[in-house]
């Protein structure tokens, strides 16, 4: 199991944020698991995402900041949003513009080279959450990831400690958050303005009263051919 570190002394941005002087400032933190969201988006729509089907980070930033504003609060919490990404060396040039766009929208980006197939950024995300939980009073944590294997237990621990934890992902792949009594869940398509146009999906948690047809994502002949090939 992946765990949040108990003795985090540094951040993924390279700065030591812990201070023992005075009360810790309150913080609303957003972390985005780019590999997981990209993969699950492709699975949900049954196709490679296009510009029209990718989430809008400016709209998500506006939703997150609005949620941090407490009615009547004398001092609103600090806000921080971080995107965690694996960068295959062969795609470094093509991803450069995407990274710069994220930074212009107010997101910090933790970019790590993907040198092996199993390289991942989950532990880096958990480490950063732990650093912020030590340096600040972590009021609200918003996690964009459908990865329950690595995140379910650490996030529930934070919720038990008093942090409001919100998981944002696709309902088709986020059963760990939907079924949890400690975590809040928001389908990413329910974030206002997150997508330019509705995704080509039918959510089983939001079916029309008359029902809906769910088209196949692979042709019947292709599926049969794969089965025959495996059996041979």
Tab-separated table of C-alpha atoms in Angstrom:
chain	number	residue	atom	x	y	z
A	1	UNK	CA	0.000	0.000	0.000
A	2	UNK	CA	1.171	3.546	-0.747
A	3	UNK	CA	1.266	5.678	2.374
A	4	UNK	CA	1.459	9.361	3.155
A	5	UNK	CA	4.816	10.009	4.786
A	6	UNK	CA	4.721	10.942	8.466
A	7	UNK	CA	8.044	12.810	8.455
A	8	UNK	CA	7.812	14.832	5.250
A	9	UNK	CA	10.310	17.705	5.416
A	10	UNK	CA	10.353	18.856	1.816
A	11	UNK	CA	8.001	19.456	-1.062
A	12	UNK	CA	8.018	18.260	-4.634
A	13	UNK	CA	8.628	21.898	-5.588
A	14	UNK	CA	11.928	21.778	-3.718
A	15	UNK	CA	11.013	24.114	-0.849
A	16	UNK	CA	10.805	23.412	2.854
A	17	UNK	CA	7.422	24.825	3.837
A	18	UNK	CA	7.271	23.749	7.479
A	19	UNK	CA	7.368	26.495	10.051
A	20	UNK	CA	7.010	26.125	13.793
A	21	UNK	CA	6.398	29.861	14.315
A	22	UNK	CA	2.792	30.847	14.845
A	23	UNK	CA	-0.403	29.121	13.756
A	24	UNK	CA	-0.404	27.242	10.493
A	25	UNK	CA	-2.339	29.000	7.727
A	26	UNK	CA	-5.362	27.171	6.373
A	27	UNK	CA	-5.072	25.758	2.868
A	28	UNK	CA	-7.304	24.328	0.177
A	29	UNK	CA	-5.198	22.033	-2.007
A	30	UNK	CA	-5.971	20.511	-5.407
A	31	UNK	CA	-3.853	17.690	-6.829
A	32	UNK	CA	-4.349	16.301	-10.333
A	33	UNK	CA	-3.210	12.806	-11.367
A	34	UNK	CA	-2.637	13.488	-15.076
A	35	UNK	CA	-1.833	9.893	-16.173
A	36	UNK	CA	-4.921	8.503	-14.432
A	37	UNK	CA	-7.337	11.172	-15.661
A	38	UNK	CA	-6.065	10.849	-19.235
A	39	UNK	CA	-6.367	7.061	-19.196
A	40	UNK	CA	-9.807	6.972	-17.618
A	41	UNK	CA	-11.108	9.678	-19.969
A	42	UNK	CA	-10.100	7.551	-22.952
A	43	UNK	CA	-11.792	4.506	-21.398
A	44	UNK	CA	-14.991	6.402	-20.636
A	45	UNK	CA	-15.468	7.818	-24.141
A	46	UNK	CA	-14.025	4.771	-25.896
A	47	UNK	CA	-11.671	6.852	-28.008
A	48	UNK	CA	-8.538	8.923	-27.873
A	49	UNK	CA	-9.417	12.317	-26.342
A	50	UNK	CA	-9.410	15.375	-28.584
A	51	UNK	CA	-9.117	19.047	-27.674
A	52	UNK	CA	-12.923	19.227	-27.400
A	53	UNK	CA	-13.125	16.253	-25.038
A	54	UNK	CA	-10.302	17.225	-22.690
A	55	UNK	CA	-11.091	19.073	-19.456
A	56	UNK	CA	-10.646	22.843	-19.265
A	57	UNK	CA	-8.206	23.691	-16.510
A	58	UNK	CA	-9.302	27.335	-16.319
A	59	UNK	CA	-12.894	26.316	-15.560
A	60	UNK	CA	-11.705	23.808	-12.963
A	61	UNK	CA	-9.530	26.479	-11.336
A	62	UNK	CA	-12.520	28.816	-11.096
A	63	UNK	CA	-14.677	26.069	-9.535
A	64	UNK	CA	-11.963	25.194	-7.022
A	65	UNK	CA	-11.294	28.786	-5.960
A	66	UNK	CA	-15.011	29.495	-5.615
A	67	UNK	CA	-15.315	26.481	-3.316
A	68	UNK	CA	-12.546	27.864	-1.113
A	69	UNK	CA	-14.449	31.081	-0.368
A	70	UNK	CA	-16.121	30.664	3.008
A	71	UNK	CA	-19.151	32.863	3.577
A	72	UNK	CA	-18.322	35.376	6.266
A	73	UNK	CA	-14.731	34.171	6.695
A	74	UNK	CA	-12.404	36.919	7.941
A	75	UNK	CA	-9.424	35.336	6.194
A	76	UNK	CA	-10.104	32.970	3.263
A	77	UNK	CA	-7.799	29.958	3.020
A	78	UNK	CA	-4.777	29.902	0.795
A	79	UNK	CA	-5.345	27.974	-2.444
A	80	UNK	CA	-2.893	25.805	-4.335
A	81	UNK	CA	-3.389	23.566	-7.368
A	82	UNK	CA	-0.801	21.091	-8.629
A	83	UNK	CA	-0.751	18.842	-11.681
A	84	UNK	CA	1.432	15.729	-11.515
A	85	UNK	CA	2.587	14.355	-14.864
A	86	UNK	CA	4.808	11.621	-16.260
A	87	UNK	CA	6.752	12.796	-19.307
A	88	UNK	CA	8.030	10.141	-21.737
A	89	UNK	CA	11.259	11.531	-23.256
A	90	UNK	CA	9.901	11.129	-26.795
A	91	UNK	CA	6.916	13.355	-25.925
A	92	UNK	CA	8.798	16.072	-24.041
A	93	UNK	CA	8.581	18.602	-26.860
A	94	UNK	CA	4.887	18.050	-27.575
A	95	UNK	CA	3.981	18.342	-23.862
A	96	UNK	CA	5.873	21.597	-23.357
A	97	UNK	CA	2.996	23.802	-24.546
A	98	UNK	CA	0.520	21.929	-22.322
A	99	UNK	CA	2.741	22.437	-19.261
A	100	UNK	CA	3.145	26.146	-19.982
A	101	UNK	CA	-0.635	26.507	-20.410
A	102	UNK	CA	-1.186	24.897	-16.997
A	103	UNK	CA	1.265	27.281	-15.378
A	104	UNK	CA	-0.473	30.262	-16.978
A	105	UNK	CA	-3.754	29.081	-15.396
A	106	UNK	CA	-2.173	29.167	-11.913
A	107	UNK	CA	-1.222	25.494	-11.553
A	108	UNK	CA	2.126	24.269	-10.298
A	109	UNK	CA	3.343	21.299	-12.323
A	110	UNK	CA	5.403	18.393	-11.023
A	111	UNK	CA	6.841	16.743	-14.131
A	112	UNK	CA	8.770	13.521	-13.870
A	113	UNK	CA	10.424	11.568	-16.712
A	114	UNK	CA	8.736	8.259	-17.481
A	115	UNK	CA	11.731	6.009	-18.110
A	116	UNK	CA	10.143	2.638	-17.263
A	117	UNK	CA	6.638	1.327	-18.026
A	118	UNK	CA	5.753	1.160	-14.324
A	119	UNK	CA	7.051	4.651	-13.432
A	120	UNK	CA	4.279	6.546	-11.690
A	121	UNK	CA	3.728	9.780	-9.783
A	122	UNK	CA	1.287	8.569	-7.102
A	123	UNK	CA	3.833	8.596	-4.299
A	124	UNK	CA	4.968	12.085	-5.298
A	125	UNK	CA	1.363	13.237	-4.968
A	126	UNK	CA	1.016	11.649	-1.538
A	127	UNK	CA	4.336	13.104	-0.408
A	128	UNK	CA	3.239	16.600	-1.410
A	129	UNK	CA	-0.100	16.220	0.364
A	130	UNK	CA	1.798	15.157	3.475
A	131	UNK	CA	4.117	18.167	3.283
A	132	UNK	CA	1.173	20.532	3.022
A	133	UNK	CA	-0.638	18.766	5.875
A	134	UNK	CA	2.409	19.538	8.043
A	135	UNK	CA	3.016	23.115	6.886
A	136	UNK	CA	-0.652	24.171	6.809
A	137	UNK	CA	-4.001	23.369	8.304
A	138	UNK	CA	-5.291	21.346	5.381
A	139	UNK	CA	-8.917	22.482	5.310
A	140	UNK	CA	-9.964	20.952	1.972
A	141	UNK	CA	-8.215	18.507	-0.328
A	142	UNK	CA	-9.506	17.952	-3.868
A	143	UNK	CA	-7.988	14.931	-5.622
A	144	UNK	CA	-8.525	14.373	-9.324
A	145	UNK	CA	-7.876	10.633	-9.634
A	146	UNK	CA	-9.838	7.424	-9.981
A	147	UNK	CA	-7.001	5.375	-8.483
A	148	UNK	CA	-8.498	3.806	-5.378
A	149	UNK	CA	-5.697	1.291	-4.920
A	150	UNK	CA	-3.171	3.969	-3.969
A	151	UNK	CA	-5.374	6.764	-2.662
A	152	UNK	CA	-8.377	5.303	-0.849
A	153	UNK	CA	-6.786	4.562	2.520
A	154	UNK	CA	-4.550	7.684	2.810
A	155	UNK	CA	-7.434	9.962	1.812
A	156	UNK	CA	-9.800	8.375	4.315
A	157	UNK	CA	-7.148	8.834	7.026
A	158	UNK	CA	-7.019	12.546	6.217
A	159	UNK	CA	-10.803	12.752	6.320
A	160	UNK	CA	-10.831	11.142	9.765
A	161	UNK	CA	-8.310	13.775	10.893
A	162	UNK	CA	-10.692	16.564	9.926
A	163	UNK	CA	-9.823	17.476	6.326
A	164	UNK	CA	-12.681	17.774	3.860
A	165	UNK	CA	-11.607	15.369	1.104
A	166	UNK	CA	-13.241	15.547	-2.320
A	167	UNK	CA	-12.450	13.042	-5.073
A	168	UNK	CA	-13.158	14.226	-8.618
A	169	UNK	CA	-13.105	11.598	-11.343
A	170	UNK	CA	-15.430	9.689	-13.650
A	171	UNK	CA	-18.207	7.777	-11.913
A	172	UNK	CA	-17.475	4.721	-14.059
A	173	UNK	CA	-14.053	4.254	-12.462
A	174	UNK	CA	-14.256	5.842	-9.004
A	175	UNK	CA	-16.161	3.267	-7.007
A	176	UNK	CA	-13.779	3.666	-4.069
A	177	UNK	CA	-14.870	7.266	-3.561
A	178	UNK	CA	-18.549	6.767	-4.343
A	179	UNK	CA	-18.872	3.955	-1.790
A	180	UNK	CA	-16.810	5.658	0.923
A	181	UNK	CA	-18.606	7.157	3.910
A	182	UNK	CA	-15.687	9.534	4.507
A	183	UNK	CA	-14.957	10.902	1.043
A	184	UNK	CA	-17.061	13.219	-1.092
A	185	UNK	CA	-17.327	12.446	-4.799
A	186	UNK	CA	-17.899	14.751	-7.765
A	187	UNK	CA	-18.064	13.502	-11.341
A	188	UNK	CA	-15.657	15.612	-13.339
A	189	UNK	CA	-18.326	16.367	-15.942
A	190	UNK	CA	-20.418	17.991	-13.182
A	191	UNK	CA	-17.775	20.702	-12.682
A	192	UNK	CA	-19.294	23.768	-14.413
A	193	UNK	CA	-17.598	24.458	-17.738
A	194	UNK	CA	-15.121	21.590	-17.387
A	195	UNK	CA	-15.826	20.432	-20.943
A	196	UNK	CA	-16.546	22.459	-24.060
A	197	UNK	CA	-19.278	20.006	-25.039
A	198	UNK	CA	-20.871	16.984	-23.330
A	199	UNK	CA	-18.748	13.849	-23.403
A	200	UNK	CA	-19.878	10.915	-25.526
A	201	UNK	CA	-20.889	8.804	-22.555
A	202	UNK	CA	-24.023	7.703	-20.756
A	203	UNK	CA	-23.618	7.594	-16.987
A	204	UNK	CA	-25.429	4.787	-15.234
A	205	UNK	CA	-25.902	7.093	-12.253
A	206	UNK	CA	-27.748	9.622	-14.437
A	207	UNK	CA	-29.784	7.603	-16.915
A	208	UNK	CA	-32.811	9.196	-18.605
A	209	UNK	CA	-36.116	7.834	-17.333
A	210	UNK	CA	-36.829	6.180	-20.694
A	211	UNK	CA	-33.465	4.408	-20.692
A	212	UNK	CA	-30.572	4.817	-23.091
A	213	UNK	CA	-28.700	2.806	-25.690
A	214	UNK	CA	-24.998	2.338	-25.003
A	215	UNK	CA	-23.161	1.872	-28.268
A	216	UNK	CA	-20.344	-0.706	-28.489
A	217	UNK	CA	-16.821	0.670	-28.260
A	218	UNK	CA	-15.443	-2.099	-30.488
A	219	UNK	CA	-16.984	-3.814	-33.476
A	220	UNK	CA	-18.471	-7.257	-32.935
A	221	UNK	CA	-16.167	-8.767	-35.581
A	222	UNK	CA	-13.075	-7.243	-33.976
A	223	UNK	CA	-14.040	-8.593	-30.550
A	224	UNK	CA	-14.737	-12.039	-31.984
A	225	UNK	CA	-11.432	-11.974	-33.847
A	226	UNK	CA	-9.501	-11.190	-30.662
A	227	UNK	CA	-11.175	-14.107	-28.866
A	228	UNK	CA	-10.378	-16.486	-31.719
A	229	UNK	CA	-6.759	-15.321	-31.811
A	230	UNK	CA	-6.332	-15.912	-28.077
A	231	UNK	CA	-7.863	-19.385	-28.323
A	232	UNK	CA	-5.610	-20.451	-31.220
